[in-house]
Tab-separated table of C-alpha atoms in Angstrom:
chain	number	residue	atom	x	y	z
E	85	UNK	CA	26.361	16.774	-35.664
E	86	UNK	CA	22.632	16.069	-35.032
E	87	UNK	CA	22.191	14.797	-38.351
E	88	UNK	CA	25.418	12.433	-38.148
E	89	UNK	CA	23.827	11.170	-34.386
E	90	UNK	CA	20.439	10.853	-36.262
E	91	UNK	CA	21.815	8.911	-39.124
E	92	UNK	CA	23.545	6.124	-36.198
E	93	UNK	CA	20.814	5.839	-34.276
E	94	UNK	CA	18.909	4.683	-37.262
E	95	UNK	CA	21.923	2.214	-38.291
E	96	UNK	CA	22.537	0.773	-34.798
E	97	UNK	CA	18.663	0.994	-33.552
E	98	UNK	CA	17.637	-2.480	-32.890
E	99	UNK	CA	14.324	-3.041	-34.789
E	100	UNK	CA	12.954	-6.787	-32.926
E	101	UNK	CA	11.040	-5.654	-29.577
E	102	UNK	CA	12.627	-8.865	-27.884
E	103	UNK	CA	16.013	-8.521	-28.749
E	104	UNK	CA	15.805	-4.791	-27.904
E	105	UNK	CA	14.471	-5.358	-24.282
E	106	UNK	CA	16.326	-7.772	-23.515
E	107	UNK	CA	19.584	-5.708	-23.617
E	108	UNK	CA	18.027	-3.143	-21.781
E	109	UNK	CA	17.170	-6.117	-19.058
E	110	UNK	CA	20.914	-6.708	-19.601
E	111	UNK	CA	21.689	-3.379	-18.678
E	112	UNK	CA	19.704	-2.889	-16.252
E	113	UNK	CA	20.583	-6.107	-14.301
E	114	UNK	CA	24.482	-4.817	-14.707
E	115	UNK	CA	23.881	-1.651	-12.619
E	116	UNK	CA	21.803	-2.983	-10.231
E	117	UNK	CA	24.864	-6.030	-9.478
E	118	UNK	CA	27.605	-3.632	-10.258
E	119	UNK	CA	25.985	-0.414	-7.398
E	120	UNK	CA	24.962	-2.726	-5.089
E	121	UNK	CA	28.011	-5.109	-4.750
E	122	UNK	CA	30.318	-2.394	-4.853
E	123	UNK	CA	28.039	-0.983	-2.002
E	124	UNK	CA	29.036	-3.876	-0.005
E	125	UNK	CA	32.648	-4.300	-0.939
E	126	UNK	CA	32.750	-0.152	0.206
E	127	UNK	CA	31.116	-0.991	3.313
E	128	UNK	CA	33.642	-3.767	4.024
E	129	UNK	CA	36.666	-1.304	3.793
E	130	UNK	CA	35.158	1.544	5.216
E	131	UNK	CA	35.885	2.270	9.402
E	132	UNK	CA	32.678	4.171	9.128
E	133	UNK	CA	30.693	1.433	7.862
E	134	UNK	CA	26.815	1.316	9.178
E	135	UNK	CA	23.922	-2.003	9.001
E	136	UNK	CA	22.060	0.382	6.643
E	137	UNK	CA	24.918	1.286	4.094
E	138	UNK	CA	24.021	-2.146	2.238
E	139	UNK	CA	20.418	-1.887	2.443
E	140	UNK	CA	20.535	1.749	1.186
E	141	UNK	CA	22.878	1.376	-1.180
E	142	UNK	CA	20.679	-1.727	-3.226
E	143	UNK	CA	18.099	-0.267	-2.867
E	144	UNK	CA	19.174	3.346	-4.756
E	145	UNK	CA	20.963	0.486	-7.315
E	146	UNK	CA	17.694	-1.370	-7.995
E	147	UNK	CA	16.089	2.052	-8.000
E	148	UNK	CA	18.531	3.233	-10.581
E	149	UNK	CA	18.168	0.127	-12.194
E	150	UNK	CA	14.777	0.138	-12.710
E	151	UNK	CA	14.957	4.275	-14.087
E	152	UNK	CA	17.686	2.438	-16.661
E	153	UNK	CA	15.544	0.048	-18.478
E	154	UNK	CA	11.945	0.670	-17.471
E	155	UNK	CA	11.023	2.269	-20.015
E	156	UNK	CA	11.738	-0.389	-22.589
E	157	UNK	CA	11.407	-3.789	-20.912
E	158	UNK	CA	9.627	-2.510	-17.699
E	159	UNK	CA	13.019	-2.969	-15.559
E	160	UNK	CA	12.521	-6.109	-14.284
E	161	UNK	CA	16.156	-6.486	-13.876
E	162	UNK	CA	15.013	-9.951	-11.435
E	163	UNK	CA	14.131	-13.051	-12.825
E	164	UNK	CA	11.505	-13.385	-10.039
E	165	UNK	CA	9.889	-10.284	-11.013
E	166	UNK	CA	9.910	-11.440	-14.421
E	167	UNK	CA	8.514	-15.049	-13.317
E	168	UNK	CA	5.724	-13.214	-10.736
E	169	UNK	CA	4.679	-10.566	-14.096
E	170	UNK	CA	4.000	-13.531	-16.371
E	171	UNK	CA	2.125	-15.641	-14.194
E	172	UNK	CA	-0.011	-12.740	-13.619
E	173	UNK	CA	-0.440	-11.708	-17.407
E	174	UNK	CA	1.161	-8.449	-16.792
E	175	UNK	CA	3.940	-9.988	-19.483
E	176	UNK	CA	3.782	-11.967	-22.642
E	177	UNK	CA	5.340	-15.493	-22.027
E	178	UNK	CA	7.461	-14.982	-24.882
E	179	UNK	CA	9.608	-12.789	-22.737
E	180	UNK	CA	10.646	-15.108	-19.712
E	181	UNK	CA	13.190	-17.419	-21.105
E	182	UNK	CA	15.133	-14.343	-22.949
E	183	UNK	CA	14.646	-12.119	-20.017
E	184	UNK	CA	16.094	-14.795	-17.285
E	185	UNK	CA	19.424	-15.235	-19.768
E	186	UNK	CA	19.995	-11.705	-19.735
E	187	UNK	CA	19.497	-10.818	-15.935
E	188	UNK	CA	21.895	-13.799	-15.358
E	189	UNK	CA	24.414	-12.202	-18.569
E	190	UNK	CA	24.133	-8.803	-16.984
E	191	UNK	CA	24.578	-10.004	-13.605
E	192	UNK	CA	28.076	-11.181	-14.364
E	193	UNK	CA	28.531	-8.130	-15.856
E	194	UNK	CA	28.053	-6.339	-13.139
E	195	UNK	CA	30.048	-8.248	-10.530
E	196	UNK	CA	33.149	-7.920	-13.556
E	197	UNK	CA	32.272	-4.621	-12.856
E	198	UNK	CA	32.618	-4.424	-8.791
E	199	UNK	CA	35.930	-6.477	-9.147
E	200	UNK	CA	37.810	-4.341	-11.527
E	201	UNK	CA	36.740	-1.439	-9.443
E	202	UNK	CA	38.101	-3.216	-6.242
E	203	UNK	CA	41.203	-4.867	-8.382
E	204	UNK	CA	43.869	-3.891	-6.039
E	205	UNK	CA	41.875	-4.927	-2.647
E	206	UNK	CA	41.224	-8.516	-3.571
E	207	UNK	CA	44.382	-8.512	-4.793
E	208	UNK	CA	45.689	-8.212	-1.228
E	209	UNK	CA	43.027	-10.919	0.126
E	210	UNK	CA	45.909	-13.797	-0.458
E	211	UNK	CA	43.791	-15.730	1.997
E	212	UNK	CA	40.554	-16.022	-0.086
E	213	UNK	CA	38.507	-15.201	2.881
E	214	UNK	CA	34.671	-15.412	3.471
E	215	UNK	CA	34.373	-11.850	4.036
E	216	UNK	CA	35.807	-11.042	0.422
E	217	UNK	CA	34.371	-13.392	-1.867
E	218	UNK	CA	31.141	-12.463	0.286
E	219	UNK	CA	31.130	-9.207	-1.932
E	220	UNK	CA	29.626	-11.005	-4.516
E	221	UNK	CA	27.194	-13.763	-2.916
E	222	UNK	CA	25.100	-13.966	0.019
E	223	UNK	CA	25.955	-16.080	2.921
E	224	UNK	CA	23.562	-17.699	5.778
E	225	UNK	CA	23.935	-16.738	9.398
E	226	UNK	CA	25.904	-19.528	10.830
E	227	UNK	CA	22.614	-20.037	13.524
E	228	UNK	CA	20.231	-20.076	10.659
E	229	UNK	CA	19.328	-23.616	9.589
E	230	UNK	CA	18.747	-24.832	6.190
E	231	UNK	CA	15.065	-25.274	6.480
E	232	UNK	CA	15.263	-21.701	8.217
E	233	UNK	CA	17.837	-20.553	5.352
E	234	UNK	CA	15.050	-21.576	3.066
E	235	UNK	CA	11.776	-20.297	4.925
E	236	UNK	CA	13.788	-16.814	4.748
E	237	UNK	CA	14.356	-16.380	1.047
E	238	UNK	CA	10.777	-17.763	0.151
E	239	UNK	CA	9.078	-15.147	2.599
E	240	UNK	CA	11.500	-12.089	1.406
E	241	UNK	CA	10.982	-12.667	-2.397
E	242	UNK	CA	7.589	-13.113	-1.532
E	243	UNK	CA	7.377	-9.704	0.077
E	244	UNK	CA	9.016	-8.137	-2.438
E	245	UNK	CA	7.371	-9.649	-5.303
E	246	UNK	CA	4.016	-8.434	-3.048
E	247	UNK	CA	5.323	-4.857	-2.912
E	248	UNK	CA	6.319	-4.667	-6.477
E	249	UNK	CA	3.244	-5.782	-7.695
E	250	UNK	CA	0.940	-2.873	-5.719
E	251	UNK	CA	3.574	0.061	-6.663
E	252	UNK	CA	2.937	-1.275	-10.577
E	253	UNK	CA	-0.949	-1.677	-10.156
E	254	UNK	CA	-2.264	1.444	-11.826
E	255	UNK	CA	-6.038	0.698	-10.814
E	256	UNK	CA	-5.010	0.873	-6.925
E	257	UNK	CA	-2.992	3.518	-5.954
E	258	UNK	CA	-2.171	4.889	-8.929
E	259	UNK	CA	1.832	5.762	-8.754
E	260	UNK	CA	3.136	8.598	-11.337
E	261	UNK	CA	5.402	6.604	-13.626
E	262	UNK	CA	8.398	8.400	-13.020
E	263	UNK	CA	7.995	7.112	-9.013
E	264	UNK	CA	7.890	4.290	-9.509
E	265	UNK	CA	10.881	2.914	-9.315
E	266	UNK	CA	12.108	4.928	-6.277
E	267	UNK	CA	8.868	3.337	-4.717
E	268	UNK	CA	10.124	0.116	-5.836
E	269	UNK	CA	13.587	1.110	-4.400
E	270	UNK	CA	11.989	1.585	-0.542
E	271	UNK	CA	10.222	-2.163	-0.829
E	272	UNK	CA	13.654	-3.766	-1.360
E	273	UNK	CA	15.117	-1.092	1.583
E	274	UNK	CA	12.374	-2.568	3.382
E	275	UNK	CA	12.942	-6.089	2.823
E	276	UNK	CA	16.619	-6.188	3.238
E	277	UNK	CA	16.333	-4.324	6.869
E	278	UNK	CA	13.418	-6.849	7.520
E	279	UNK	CA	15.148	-10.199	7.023
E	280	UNK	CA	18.815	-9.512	5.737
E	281	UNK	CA	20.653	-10.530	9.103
E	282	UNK	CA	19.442	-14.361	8.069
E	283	UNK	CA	20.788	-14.750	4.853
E	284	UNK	CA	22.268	-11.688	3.059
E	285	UNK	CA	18.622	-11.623	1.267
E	286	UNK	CA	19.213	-12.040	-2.200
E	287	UNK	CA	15.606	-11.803	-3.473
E	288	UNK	CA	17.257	-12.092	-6.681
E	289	UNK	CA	18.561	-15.404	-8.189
E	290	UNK	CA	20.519	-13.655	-11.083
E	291	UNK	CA	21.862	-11.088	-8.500
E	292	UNK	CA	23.454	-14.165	-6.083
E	293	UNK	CA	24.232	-17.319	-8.799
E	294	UNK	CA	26.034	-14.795	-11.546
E	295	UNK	CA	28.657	-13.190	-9.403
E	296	UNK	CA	28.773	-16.215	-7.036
E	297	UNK	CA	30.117	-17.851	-10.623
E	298	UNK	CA	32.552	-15.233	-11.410
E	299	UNK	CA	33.965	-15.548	-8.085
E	300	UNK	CA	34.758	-18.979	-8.466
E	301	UNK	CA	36.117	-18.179	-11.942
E	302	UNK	CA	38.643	-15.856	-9.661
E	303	UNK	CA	39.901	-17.959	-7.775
E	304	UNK	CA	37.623	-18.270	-5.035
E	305	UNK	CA	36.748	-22.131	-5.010
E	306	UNK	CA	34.493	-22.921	-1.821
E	307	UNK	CA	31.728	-20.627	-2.856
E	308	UNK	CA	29.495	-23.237	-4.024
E	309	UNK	CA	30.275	-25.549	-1.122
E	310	UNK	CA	30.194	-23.280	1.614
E	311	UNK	CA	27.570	-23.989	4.191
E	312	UNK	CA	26.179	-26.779	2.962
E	313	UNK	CA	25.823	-26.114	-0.166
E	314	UNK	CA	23.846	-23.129	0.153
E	315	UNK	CA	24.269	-21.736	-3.805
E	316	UNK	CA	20.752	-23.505	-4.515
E	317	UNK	CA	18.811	-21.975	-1.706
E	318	UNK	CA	18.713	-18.379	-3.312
E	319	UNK	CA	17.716	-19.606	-6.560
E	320	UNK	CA	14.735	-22.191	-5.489
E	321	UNK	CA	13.666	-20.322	-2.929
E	322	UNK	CA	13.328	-16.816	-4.096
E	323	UNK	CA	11.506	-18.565	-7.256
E	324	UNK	CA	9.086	-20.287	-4.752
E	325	UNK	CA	8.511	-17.061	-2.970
E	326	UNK	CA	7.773	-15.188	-6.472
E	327	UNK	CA	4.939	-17.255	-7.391
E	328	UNK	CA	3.497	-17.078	-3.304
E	329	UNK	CA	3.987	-13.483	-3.786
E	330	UNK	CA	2.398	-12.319	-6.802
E	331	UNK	CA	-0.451	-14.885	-6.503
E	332	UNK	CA	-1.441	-13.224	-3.212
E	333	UNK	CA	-1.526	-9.948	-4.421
E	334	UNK	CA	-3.358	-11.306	-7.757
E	335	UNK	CA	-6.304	-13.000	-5.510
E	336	UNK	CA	-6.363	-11.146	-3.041
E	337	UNK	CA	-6.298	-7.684	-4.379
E	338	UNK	CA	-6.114	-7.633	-8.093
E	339	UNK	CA	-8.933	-9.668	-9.351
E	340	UNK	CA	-11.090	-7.597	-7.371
E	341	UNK	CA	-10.877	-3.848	-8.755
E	342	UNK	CA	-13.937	-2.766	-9.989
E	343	UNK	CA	-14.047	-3.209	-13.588
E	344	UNK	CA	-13.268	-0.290	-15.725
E	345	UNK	CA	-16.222	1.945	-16.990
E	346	UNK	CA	-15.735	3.317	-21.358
E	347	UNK	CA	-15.193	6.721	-21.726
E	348	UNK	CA	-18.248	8.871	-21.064
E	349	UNK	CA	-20.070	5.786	-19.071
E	350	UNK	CA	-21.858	6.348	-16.086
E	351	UNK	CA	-23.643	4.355	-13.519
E	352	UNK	CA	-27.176	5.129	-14.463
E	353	UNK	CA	-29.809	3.135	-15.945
E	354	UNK	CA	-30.429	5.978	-19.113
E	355	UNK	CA	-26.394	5.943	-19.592
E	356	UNK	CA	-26.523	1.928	-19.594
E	357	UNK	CA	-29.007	2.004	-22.597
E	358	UNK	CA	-27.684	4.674	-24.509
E	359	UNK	CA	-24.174	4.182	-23.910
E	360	UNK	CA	-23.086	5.131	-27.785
E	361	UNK	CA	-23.782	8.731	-27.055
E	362	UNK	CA	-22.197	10.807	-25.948
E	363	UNK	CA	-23.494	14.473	-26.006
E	364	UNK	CA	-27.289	14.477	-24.491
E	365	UNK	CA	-29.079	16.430	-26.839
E	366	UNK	CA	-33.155	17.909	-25.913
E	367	UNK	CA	-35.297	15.362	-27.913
E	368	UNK	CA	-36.748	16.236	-30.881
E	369	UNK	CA	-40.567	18.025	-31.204
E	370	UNK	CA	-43.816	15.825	-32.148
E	371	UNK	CA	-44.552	18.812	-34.853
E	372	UNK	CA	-42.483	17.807	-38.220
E	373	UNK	CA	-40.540	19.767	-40.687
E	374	UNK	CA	-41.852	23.153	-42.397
E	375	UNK	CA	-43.582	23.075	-45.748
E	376	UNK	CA	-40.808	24.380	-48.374
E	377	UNK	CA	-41.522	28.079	-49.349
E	378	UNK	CA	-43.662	29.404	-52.019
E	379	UNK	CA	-42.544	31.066	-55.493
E	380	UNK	CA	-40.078	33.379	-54.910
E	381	UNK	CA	-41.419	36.628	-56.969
E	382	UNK	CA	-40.486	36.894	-60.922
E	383	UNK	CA	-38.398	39.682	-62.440
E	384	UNK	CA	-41.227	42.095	-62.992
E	385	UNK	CA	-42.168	42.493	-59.326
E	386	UNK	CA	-44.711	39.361	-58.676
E	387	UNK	CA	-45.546	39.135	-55.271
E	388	UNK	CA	-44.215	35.770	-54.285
E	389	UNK	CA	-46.410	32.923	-54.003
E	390	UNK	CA	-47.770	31.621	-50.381
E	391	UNK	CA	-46.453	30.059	-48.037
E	392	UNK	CA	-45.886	26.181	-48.508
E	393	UNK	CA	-48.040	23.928	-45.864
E	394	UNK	CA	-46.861	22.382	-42.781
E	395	UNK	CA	-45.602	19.145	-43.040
E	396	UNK	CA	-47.387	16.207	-40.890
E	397	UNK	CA	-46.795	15.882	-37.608
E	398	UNK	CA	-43.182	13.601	-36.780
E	399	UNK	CA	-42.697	10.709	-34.963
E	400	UNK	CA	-42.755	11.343	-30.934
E	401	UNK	CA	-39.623	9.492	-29.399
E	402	UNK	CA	-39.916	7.823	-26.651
E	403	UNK	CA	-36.244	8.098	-25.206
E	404	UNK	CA	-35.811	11.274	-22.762
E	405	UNK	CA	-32.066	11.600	-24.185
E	406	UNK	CA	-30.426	11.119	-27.423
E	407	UNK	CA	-26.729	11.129	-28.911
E	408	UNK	CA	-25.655	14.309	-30.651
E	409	UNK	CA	-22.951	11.965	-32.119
E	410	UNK	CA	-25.747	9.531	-33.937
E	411	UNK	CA	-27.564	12.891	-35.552
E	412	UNK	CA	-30.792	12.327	-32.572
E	413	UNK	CA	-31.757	9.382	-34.330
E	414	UNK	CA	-32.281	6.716	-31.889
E	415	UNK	CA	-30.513	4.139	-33.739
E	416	UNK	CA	-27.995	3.494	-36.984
E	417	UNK	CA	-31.479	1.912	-38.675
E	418	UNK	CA	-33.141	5.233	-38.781
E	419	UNK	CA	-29.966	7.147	-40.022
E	420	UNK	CA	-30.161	8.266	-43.677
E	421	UNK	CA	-27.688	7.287	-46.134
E	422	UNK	CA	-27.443	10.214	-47.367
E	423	UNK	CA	-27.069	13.349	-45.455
E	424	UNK	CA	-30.329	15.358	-43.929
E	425	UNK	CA	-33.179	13.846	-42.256
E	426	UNK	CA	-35.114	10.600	-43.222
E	427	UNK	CA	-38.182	11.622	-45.599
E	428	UNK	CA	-41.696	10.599	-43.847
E	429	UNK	CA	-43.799	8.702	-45.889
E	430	UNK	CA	-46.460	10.778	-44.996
E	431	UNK	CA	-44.825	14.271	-46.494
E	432	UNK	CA	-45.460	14.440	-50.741
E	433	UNK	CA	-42.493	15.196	-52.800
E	434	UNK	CA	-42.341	18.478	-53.870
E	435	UNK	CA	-43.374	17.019	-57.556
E	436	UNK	CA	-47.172	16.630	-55.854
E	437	UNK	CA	-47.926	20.233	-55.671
E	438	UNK	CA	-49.045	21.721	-59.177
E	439	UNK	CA	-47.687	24.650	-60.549
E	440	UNK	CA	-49.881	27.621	-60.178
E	441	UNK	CA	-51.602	28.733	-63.496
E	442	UNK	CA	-51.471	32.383	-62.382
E	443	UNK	CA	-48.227	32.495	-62.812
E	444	UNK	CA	-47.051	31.614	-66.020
E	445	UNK	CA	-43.235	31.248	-66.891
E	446	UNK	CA	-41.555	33.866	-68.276
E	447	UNK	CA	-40.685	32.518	-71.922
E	448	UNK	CA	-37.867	34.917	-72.202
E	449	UNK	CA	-35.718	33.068	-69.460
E	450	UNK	CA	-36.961	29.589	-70.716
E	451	UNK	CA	-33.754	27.679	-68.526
E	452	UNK	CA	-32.259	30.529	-66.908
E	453	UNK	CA	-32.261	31.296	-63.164
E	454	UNK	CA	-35.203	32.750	-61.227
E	455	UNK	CA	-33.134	36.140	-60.934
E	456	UNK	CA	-31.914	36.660	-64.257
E	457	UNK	CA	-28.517	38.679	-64.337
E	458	UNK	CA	-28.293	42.619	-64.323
E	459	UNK	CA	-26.215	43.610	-67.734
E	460	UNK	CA	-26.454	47.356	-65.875
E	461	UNK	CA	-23.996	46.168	-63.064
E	462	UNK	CA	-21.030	44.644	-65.358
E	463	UNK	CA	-17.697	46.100	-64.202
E	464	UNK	CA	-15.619	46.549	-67.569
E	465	UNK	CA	-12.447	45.756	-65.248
E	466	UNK	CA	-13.493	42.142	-65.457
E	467	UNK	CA	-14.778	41.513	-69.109
């Protein structure tokens, strides 16, 4: 069975990195519409029903959303969001225009969704009311003006676009990954609490135009003329408010994070100048390598020869701390090619010193070792 699953998920896995997050912004834009309308549409039927059913229940869709297709396209799942993250450079420009088409495809989905779950209770609404088509758009406050319609949308995307960008900024607070869409869940409770008596507070172009659509397509045919032609106020607006609210965050608290030190960097002036190392090492001594070692004694019990001299005295370094990583040279220019230490100039090759005439070669082990091999030791078992 695993092998059969294994042997699918390489047929049907989708290789482009567009295509693929775009149907997870799909998705994710479908449960957010389909949760949170059917939210409402509950709350509308319900003799319990409570101001914060609608804001609670969004905001555990978007949350849910968000948990959905995060981690592939970063659960955007708003075209605002999507809008305020590229303006910002948080996402490649490539991604808008195939993003915005599916929110706006997934958003119909979704309200498809909330109407076949809710079949048989618009089927009773025989007199198209406000209240029922209202399910799937928002609607003003018959006190609120346009210009007040307007001012309301722009200032609640802006707040949410605001929110969304601090919960996402890792160098500020620093949310775990797997909280943060909840967090992002309690900025649109917020919001919607804040400012939803005005308008409905759609925040969300894809989540108002897309079902507002597929209610018309059902039969309901005043939704884009109701109130003045309000359909264009949650779409401008909320795009207006995106770009006021992720600009303010981006001046006034993004640009200004302290930039980020490299790994192992300190704020110190020695750190600053040696910055490739990494391990401080003691610095070297002024006194230079050991002379190599004299004869080593011959087969018939030589003494062996003296010690070799010392070798001149090394170079003093000047730096207090060195790299262990570089070898404690102080820089790539000093580093041998091949392994070992650099030779001084000063230090004669070991061709300089004579051989010593008291100690004449052995002519019986003309090219053989210095310790010629015992025949008394040969083990028979391995001839």
């Amino acid at each position: 069975m695993i092998l059969t699953m294994n042997r699918v998920r390489r047929a049907c896995g989708i290789k482009h990195p567009i295509v693929r997050e775009s149907l997870a912004e799909l998705i994710g834009t479908a449960t957010l519409v389909f949760f949170g309308d059917a939210a409402i549409a509950n709350n509308m039927g319900s003799n319990v029903g409570s101001t914060v059913n609608v804001p609670l229940g969004y905001a555990t869709a978007l949350a849910l959303a968000v948990y959905v297709s995060g981690g592939v396209s970063g659960g955007h799942v708003n075209p605002c969001v999507t809008m305020g993250m590229c303006l910002t450079g948080r996402c490649d420009l490539n991604r808008l225009l195939p993003f915005t088409i599916a929110q706006f495809i997934g958003a119909f989905l979704g309200a498809a969704l909330t109407h076949g779950l809710f079949f048989d209770v618009f089927q009773l609404d025989l007199a198209r009311s406000k209240s029922m088509y209202g399910v799937f758009a928002t609607y003003p406050n018959p006190i609120i003006s346009t210009m007040g319609a307007f001012l309301d949308q722009t200032m609640g995307t802006a707040m949410l676009l605001f929110g969304i960008m601090a919960v996402t900024d890792a160098k500020n607070m620093n949310v775990p990954k797997g909280g943060i869409p909840a967090c992002i869940g309690l900025v649109l409770f917020g919001v919607i609490t804040a400012s939803g008596s005005n308008t409905g507070a759609a925040l969300n172009p894809a989540r108002d135009f897309s079902p507002r659509l597929y209610s018309y397509i059902i039969g309901y045919d005043n939704v884009f003329t109701e109130d003045d032609n309000f359909f264009w106020i949650p779409i401008v607006a909320c795009y207006v408010g995106c770009v006021i609210g992720a600009f303010l965050y981006f001046f006034c608290i993004e640009v200004h994070h302290p930039a980020e030190l490299k790994d192992g960097e300190e704020q110190d002036v020695t750190t600053r100048i040696y910055k490739n190392y990494t391990t401080v090492v003691e610095p070297p001594t002024s006194r230079g390598p050991a002379g190599p070692a004299g004869r080593p004694a011959g087969p018939s019990g030589r003494p062996a020869g003296p010690a070799g001299p010392a070798g001149p005295a090394g170079r003093p370094d000047s730096a207090p701390e060195l790299g262990q990583r570089n070898g404690g040279f102080r820089d790539d220019a000093d580093r041998p090619r091949s392994g070992g230490y650099p030779r001084d100039p000063g230090y004669p090759k070991d061709s300089s010193y004579p051989r010593d005439p008291s100690y004449p070669r052995d002519p019986s082990y003309p090219r053989g070792p210095a310790y010629p091999r015992n025949e008394s030791f040969r083990d028979e078992r391995y001839m």
